[in-house]
Amino acid sequence: EVQLVESGGGLVQPGGSLRLSCAASGFTFSSYSMNWVRQAPGKGLEWVSYISSSSSTIYYADSVKGRFTISRDNAKNSLYLQMNSLRAEDTAVYYCARAPPSFRGDYTPGYFDYWGQGTLVTVSS
Amino acid sequence: AIRMTQSPSSLSASTGDRVTITCRASQGISSYLAWYQQKPGKAPKLLIYAASTLQSGVPSRFSGSGSGTDFTLTISCLQSEDFATYYCQQYYSYPPTFGQGTKLEIK
């Protein structure tokens, strides 16, 4: 059974940092691209970042570019999101989401077939 | 970025009803469209990808159609567990973008 379990969320002051983790199990993690998607309270879904299976290709939403860093450790079946210079508008539930392999390759996005349960990040003083 | 617009934003219906939700892309996206269902406090769940392909395990009362800029999600016979919020998502180009959501409520 595919499982994605996020951790690392919490309350942080504006300008602070937080590192989210996503532990994957039930599939060959090193064969799949991964994403972070967030959802502000009461709002819709917003894609945040993408990393290819080998970490060779990475994309960010403009809203987080230069502040967030996505990474992965295939040996540990884990995905990460380092979030720096946090702002109030970064307050959201952050989901890790798997993207199935695509014939289009790493340079085009995909859909998300499995999602974690999410971890809440609150940026407030 | 490609803008995805869903209509309606909310919808009231009864169990057994047939409902249709539409999603329009601001530019052509071929068939690179997915639909998700989200219940309160839960993660989104993939229902349909490639505009019309049902994800494994999803009931056949869900169906999708469309290509280019106009897409629909149809639920043929609403069940109690279908009351939720539905999102469309384009994956034609970066950044992948979602519609604003359609909340399906019990009448």
mmCIF file of C-alpha atoms in Angstrom:
data_model
loop_
_atom_site.group_PDB
_atom_site.id
_atom_site.type_symbol
_atom_site.label_atom_id
_atom_site.label_comp_id
_atom_site.label_asym_id
_atom_site.label_seq_id
_atom_site.Cartn_x
_atom_site.Cartn_y
_atom_site.Cartn_z
ATOM 1 C CA GLU A 1 0.000 0.000 0.000
ATOM 2 C CA VAL A 2 1.345 3.394 -0.992
ATOM 3 C CA GLN A 3 1.839 5.642 2.014
ATOM 4 C CA LEU A 4 3.104 9.198 2.248
ATOM 5 C CA VAL A 5 3.486 10.671 5.716
ATOM 6 C CA GLU A 6 4.409 14.318 6.183
ATOM 7 C CA SER A 7 5.949 15.793 9.309
ATOM 8 C CA GLY A 8 7.701 18.937 10.474
ATOM 9 C CA GLY A 9 4.869 21.432 10.417
ATOM 10 C CA GLY A 10 4.185 23.849 13.232
ATOM 11 C CA LEU A 11 4.020 27.463 14.321
ATOM 12 C CA VAL A 12 6.830 29.731 13.160
ATOM 13 C CA GLN A 13 7.340 33.472 13.250
ATOM 14 C CA PRO A 14 7.479 35.547 10.069
ATOM 15 C CA GLY A 15 10.974 35.402 8.642
ATOM 16 C CA GLY A 16 11.619 32.045 10.257
ATOM 17 C CA SER A 17 12.450 28.663 8.788
ATOM 18 C CA LEU A 18 10.958 25.194 8.842
ATOM 19 C CA ARG A 19 11.847 21.883 7.221
ATOM 20 C CA LEU A 20 9.105 19.529 6.153
ATOM 21 C CA SER A 21 9.656 15.823 5.558
ATOM 22 C CA CYS A 22 7.631 13.222 3.720
ATOM 23 C CA ALA A 23 8.302 9.540 4.385
ATOM 24 C CA ALA A 24 7.309 7.244 1.541
ATOM 25 C CA SER A 25 6.557 3.539 1.634
ATOM 26 C CA GLY A 26 4.772 0.875 -0.387
ATOM 27 C CA PHE A 27 6.379 1.750 -3.722
ATOM 28 C CA THR A 28 9.796 2.197 -5.310
ATOM 29 C CA PHE A 29 10.362 5.794 -4.224
ATOM 30 C CA SER A 30 13.431 6.273 -6.423
ATOM 31 C CA SER A 31 11.339 5.688 -9.564
ATOM 32 C CA TYR A 32 8.848 8.492 -8.995
ATOM 33 C CA SER A 33 8.843 12.256 -9.255
ATOM 34 C CA MET A 34 7.447 14.020 -6.223
ATOM 35 C CA ASN A 35 5.723 17.300 -5.486
ATOM 36 C CA TRP A 36 4.642 19.571 -2.683
ATOM 37 C CA VAL A 37 1.156 21.081 -2.892
ATOM 38 C CA ARG A 38 -0.317 23.417 -0.293
ATOM 39 C CA GLN A 39 -3.747 24.577 0.769
ATOM 40 C CA ALA A 40 -4.313 27.730 2.782
ATOM 41 C CA PRO A 41 -7.104 27.495 5.368
ATOM 42 C CA GLY A 42 -10.461 27.454 3.603
ATOM 43 C CA LYS A 43 -8.838 27.949 0.206
ATOM 44 C CA GLY A 44 -8.003 25.901 -2.863
ATOM 45 C CA LEU A 45 -4.970 23.893 -3.877
ATOM 46 C CA GLU A 46 -1.679 25.476 -4.946
ATOM 47 C CA TRP A 47 1.251 23.561 -6.409
ATOM 48 C CA VAL A 48 4.524 24.500 -4.692
ATOM 49 C CA SER A 49 7.433 22.464 -6.043
ATOM 50 C CA TYR A 50 8.499 19.446 -8.113
ATOM 51 C CA ILE A 51 11.544 17.186 -8.034
ATOM 52 C CA SER A 52 12.306 14.453 -10.520
ATOM 53 C CA SER A 53 13.175 10.923 -9.453
ATOM 54 C CA SER A 54 16.917 11.532 -9.723
ATOM 55 C CA SER A 55 16.754 15.135 -8.416
ATOM 56 C CA SER A 56 18.074 16.335 -11.782
ATOM 57 C CA THR A 57 15.031 18.507 -12.507
ATOM 58 C CA ILE A 58 13.434 20.869 -10.000
ATOM 59 C CA TYR A 59 10.695 23.461 -10.363
ATOM 60 C CA TYR A 60 9.165 25.988 -7.992
ATOM 61 C CA ALA A 61 6.091 28.141 -7.976
ATOM 62 C CA ASP A 62 6.949 31.818 -8.373
ATOM 63 C CA SER A 63 5.452 32.475 -4.939
ATOM 64 C CA VAL A 64 8.160 30.418 -3.208
ATOM 65 C CA LYS A 65 11.113 30.660 -5.603
ATOM 66 C CA GLY A 66 14.278 31.738 -3.808
ATOM 67 C CA ARG A 67 12.837 30.926 -0.384
ATOM 68 C CA PHE A 68 11.955 27.216 -0.541
ATOM 69 C CA THR A 69 14.222 24.304 -1.475
ATOM 70 C CA ILE A 70 12.972 20.859 -2.396
ATOM 71 C CA SER A 71 15.204 17.805 -2.037
ATOM 72 C CA ARG A 72 15.000 14.064 -1.654
ATOM 73 C CA ASP A 73 17.001 11.153 -0.297
ATOM 74 C CA ASN A 74 16.184 8.026 -2.267
ATOM 75 C CA ALA A 75 18.177 5.861 0.150
ATOM 76 C CA LYS A 76 15.868 7.000 2.952
ATOM 77 C CA ASN A 77 12.682 7.073 0.838
ATOM 78 C CA SER A 78 12.187 10.654 1.914
ATOM 79 C CA LEU A 79 11.202 13.988 0.399
ATOM 80 C CA TYR A 80 11.961 17.341 1.991
ATOM 81 C CA LEU A 81 10.961 20.984 1.748
ATOM 82 C CA GLN A 82 13.215 23.554 3.368
ATOM 83 C CA MET A 83 11.218 26.732 3.875
ATOM 84 C CA ASN A 84 13.054 29.965 4.676
ATOM 85 C CA SER A 85 11.955 33.596 5.012
ATOM 86 C CA LEU A 86 8.454 32.436 5.818
ATOM 87 C CA ARG A 87 5.548 34.833 5.407
ATOM 88 C CA ALA A 88 2.014 34.885 6.750
ATOM 89 C CA GLU A 89 0.754 33.925 3.289
ATOM 90 C CA ASP A 90 2.722 30.661 3.496
ATOM 91 C CA THR A 91 0.309 29.468 6.197
ATOM 92 C CA ALA A 92 -1.244 26.298 4.804
ATOM 93 C CA VAL A 93 -1.505 22.552 4.993
ATOM 94 C CA TYR A 94 1.395 21.160 2.979
ATOM 95 C CA TYR A 95 0.896 17.885 1.145
ATOM 96 C CA CYS A 96 3.497 15.718 -0.524
ATOM 97 C CA ALA A 97 2.115 14.135 -3.672
ATOM 98 C CA ARG A 98 3.427 11.477 -6.025
ATOM 99 C CA ALA A 99 3.412 11.936 -9.772
ATOM 100 C CA PRO A 100 3.250 8.774 -11.879
ATOM 101 C CA PRO A 101 5.847 8.304 -14.627
ATOM 102 C CA SER A 102 5.023 10.171 -17.807
ATOM 103 C CA PHE A 103 6.033 9.535 -21.395
ATOM 104 C CA ARG A 104 6.518 13.287 -21.627
ATOM 105 C CA GLY A 105 9.525 13.151 -19.303
ATOM 106 C CA ASP A 106 10.666 15.365 -16.447
ATOM 107 C CA TYR A 107 10.143 18.747 -18.137
ATOM 108 C CA THR A 108 6.376 18.686 -18.116
ATOM 109 C CA PRO A 109 4.153 18.414 -15.056
ATOM 110 C CA GLY A 110 1.969 15.503 -14.168
ATOM 111 C CA TYR A 111 -1.053 14.725 -12.106
ATOM 112 C CA PHE A 112 -0.885 13.479 -8.539
ATOM 113 C CA ASP A 113 -1.992 9.926 -7.866
ATOM 114 C CA TYR A 114 -1.194 9.635 -4.150
ATOM 115 C CA TRP A 115 -1.167 12.294 -1.462
ATOM 116 C CA GLY A 116 -0.022 12.370 2.141
ATOM 117 C CA GLN A 117 -2.342 13.463 4.950
ATOM 118 C CA GLY A 118 -0.713 16.882 5.114
ATOM 119 C CA THR A 119 1.129 18.893 7.756
ATOM 120 C CA LEU A 120 0.013 22.331 8.910
ATOM 121 C CA VAL A 121 2.405 25.249 8.768
ATOM 122 C CA THR A 122 1.313 28.399 10.575
ATOM 123 C CA VAL A 123 3.328 31.580 10.136
ATOM 124 C CA SER A 124 2.370 34.095 12.797
ATOM 125 C CA SER A 125 3.897 36.282 15.451
ATOM 126 C CA ALA B 1 0.271 30.471 -15.943
ATOM 127 C CA ILE B 2 -2.783 28.690 -17.306
ATOM 128 C CA ARG B 3 -5.903 29.705 -15.432
ATOM 129 C CA MET B 4 -8.469 27.034 -14.637
ATOM 130 C CA THR B 5 -12.048 28.156 -13.974
ATOM 131 C CA GLN B 6 -14.642 25.800 -12.539
ATOM 132 C CA SER B 7 -18.375 26.256 -12.539
ATOM 133 C CA PRO B 8 -20.430 26.296 -10.532
ATOM 134 C CA SER B 9 -18.505 27.179 -7.376
ATOM 135 C CA SER B 10 -21.128 25.384 -5.328
ATOM 136 C CA LEU B 11 -23.919 23.010 -6.139
ATOM 137 C CA SER B 12 -26.781 21.526 -4.145
ATOM 138 C CA ALA B 13 -28.095 18.131 -5.163
ATOM 139 C CA SER B 14 -29.827 15.048 -3.795
ATOM 140 C CA THR B 15 -28.708 11.449 -3.658
ATOM 141 C CA GLY B 16 -29.543 9.753 -6.929
ATOM 142 C CA ASP B 17 -29.139 12.951 -8.950
ATOM 143 C CA ARG B 18 -26.887 13.316 -11.958
ATOM 144 C CA VAL B 19 -24.535 16.274 -11.652
ATOM 145 C CA THR B 20 -22.038 17.899 -13.963
ATOM 146 C CA ILE B 21 -19.154 20.196 -13.067
ATOM 147 C CA THR B 22 -17.339 22.118 -15.744
ATOM 148 C CA CYS B 23 -13.735 23.277 -15.951
ATOM 149 C CA ARG B 24 -12.395 25.738 -18.506
ATOM 150 C CA ALA B 25 -8.734 26.377 -19.255
ATOM 151 C CA SER B 26 -7.486 29.796 -20.308
ATOM 152 C CA GLN B 27 -5.633 28.139 -23.199
ATOM 153 C CA GLY B 28 -5.658 24.752 -24.840
ATOM 154 C CA ILE B 29 -4.310 21.931 -22.686
ATOM 155 C CA SER B 30 -5.100 18.955 -24.953
ATOM 156 C CA SER B 31 -6.295 16.231 -22.553
ATOM 157 C CA TYR B 32 -3.841 16.962 -19.745
ATOM 158 C CA LEU B 33 -6.512 17.379 -17.118
ATOM 159 C CA ALA B 34 -7.165 15.628 -13.820
ATOM 160 C CA TRP B 35 -10.067 15.709 -11.365
ATOM 161 C CA TYR B 36 -9.790 15.320 -7.584
ATOM 162 C CA GLN B 37 -12.261 14.882 -4.756
ATOM 163 C CA GLN B 38 -11.541 16.355 -1.341
ATOM 164 C CA LYS B 39 -13.493 15.824 1.844
ATOM 165 C CA PRO B 40 -13.111 18.115 4.870
ATOM 166 C CA GLY B 41 -9.864 17.561 6.733
ATOM 167 C CA LYS B 42 -8.650 15.012 4.193
ATOM 168 C CA ALA B 43 -6.156 14.988 1.360
ATOM 169 C CA PRO B 44 -7.394 15.234 -2.210
ATOM 170 C CA LYS B 45 -8.080 11.951 -3.967
ATOM 171 C CA LEU B 46 -7.442 11.426 -7.674
ATOM 172 C CA LEU B 47 -10.592 10.508 -9.595
ATOM 173 C CA ILE B 48 -9.764 10.991 -13.270
ATOM 174 C CA TYR B 49 -6.659 11.763 -15.334
ATOM 175 C CA ALA B 50 -6.084 12.369 -19.023
ATOM 176 C CA ALA B 51 -9.508 14.044 -18.992
ATOM 177 C CA SER B 52 -11.460 10.793 -19.126
ATOM 178 C CA THR B 53 -9.431 7.912 -17.635
ATOM 179 C CA LEU B 54 -10.844 6.630 -14.373
ATOM 180 C CA GLN B 55 -8.255 6.065 -11.656
ATOM 181 C CA SER B 56 -8.156 2.497 -10.362
ATOM 182 C CA GLY B 57 -10.710 1.893 -7.626
ATOM 183 C CA VAL B 58 -12.885 4.905 -8.458
ATOM 184 C CA PRO B 59 -16.564 4.020 -8.966
ATOM 185 C CA SER B 60 -17.833 3.991 -12.526
ATOM 186 C CA ARG B 61 -20.511 6.582 -11.722
ATOM 187 C CA PHE B 62 -17.713 9.142 -12.117
ATOM 188 C CA SER B 63 -16.818 10.103 -15.674
ATOM 189 C CA GLY B 64 -14.864 12.850 -17.389
ATOM 190 C CA SER B 65 -14.859 14.304 -20.858
ATOM 191 C CA GLY B 66 -13.453 17.131 -22.917
ATOM 192 C CA SER B 67 -10.274 18.300 -24.573
ATOM 193 C CA GLY B 68 -8.690 21.579 -25.506
ATOM 194 C CA THR B 69 -10.184 24.161 -23.162
ATOM 195 C CA ASP B 70 -13.515 22.721 -21.972
ATOM 196 C CA PHE B 71 -13.932 19.750 -19.651
ATOM 197 C CA THR B 72 -16.656 18.147 -17.568
ATOM 198 C CA LEU B 73 -16.870 15.841 -14.584
ATOM 199 C CA THR B 74 -20.132 13.947 -14.319
ATOM 200 C CA ILE B 75 -21.425 11.919 -11.387
ATOM 201 C CA SER B 76 -24.226 9.791 -12.759
ATOM 202 C CA CYS B 77 -26.058 8.818 -9.573
ATOM 203 C CA LEU B 78 -24.992 10.711 -6.488
ATOM 204 C CA GLN B 79 -24.234 8.713 -3.378
ATOM 205 C CA SER B 80 -23.965 10.143 0.122
ATOM 206 C CA GLU B 81 -20.190 9.727 0.082
ATOM 207 C CA ASP B 82 -19.879 11.933 -3.015
ATOM 208 C CA PHE B 83 -20.677 15.149 -1.187
ATOM 209 C CA ALA B 84 -17.315 16.875 -1.194
ATOM 210 C CA THR B 85 -15.300 19.531 -3.002
ATOM 211 C CA TYR B 86 -14.022 18.786 -6.497
ATOM 212 C CA TYR B 87 -10.989 20.300 -8.183
ATOM 213 C CA CYS B 88 -9.716 20.161 -11.725
ATOM 214 C CA GLN B 89 -5.979 20.463 -12.471
ATOM 215 C CA GLN B 90 -4.102 21.051 -15.697
ATOM 216 C CA TYR B 91 -0.753 19.397 -16.211
ATOM 217 C CA TYR B 92 -0.082 20.615 -19.724
ATOM 218 C CA SER B 93 2.623 23.054 -18.665
ATOM 219 C CA TYR B 94 4.368 24.513 -15.638
ATOM 220 C CA PRO B 95 3.146 25.595 -13.221
ATOM 221 C CA PRO B 96 0.437 22.968 -12.831
ATOM 222 C CA THR B 97 -2.691 24.839 -11.771
ATOM 223 C CA PHE B 98 -5.965 23.959 -10.115
ATOM 224 C CA GLY B 99 -9.475 25.260 -10.481
ATOM 225 C CA GLN B 100 -10.923 27.090 -7.499
ATOM 226 C CA GLY B 101 -13.064 24.116 -6.518
ATOM 227 C CA THR B 102 -16.733 23.143 -6.671
ATOM 228 C CA LYS B 103 -18.422 22.340 -3.379
ATOM 229 C CA LEU B 104 -21.124 19.721 -3.801
ATOM 230 C CA GLU B 105 -23.645 19.918 -0.983
ATOM 231 C CA ILE B 106 -26.693 17.934 0.000
ATOM 232 C CA LYS B 107 -29.977 19.586 -0.924
#
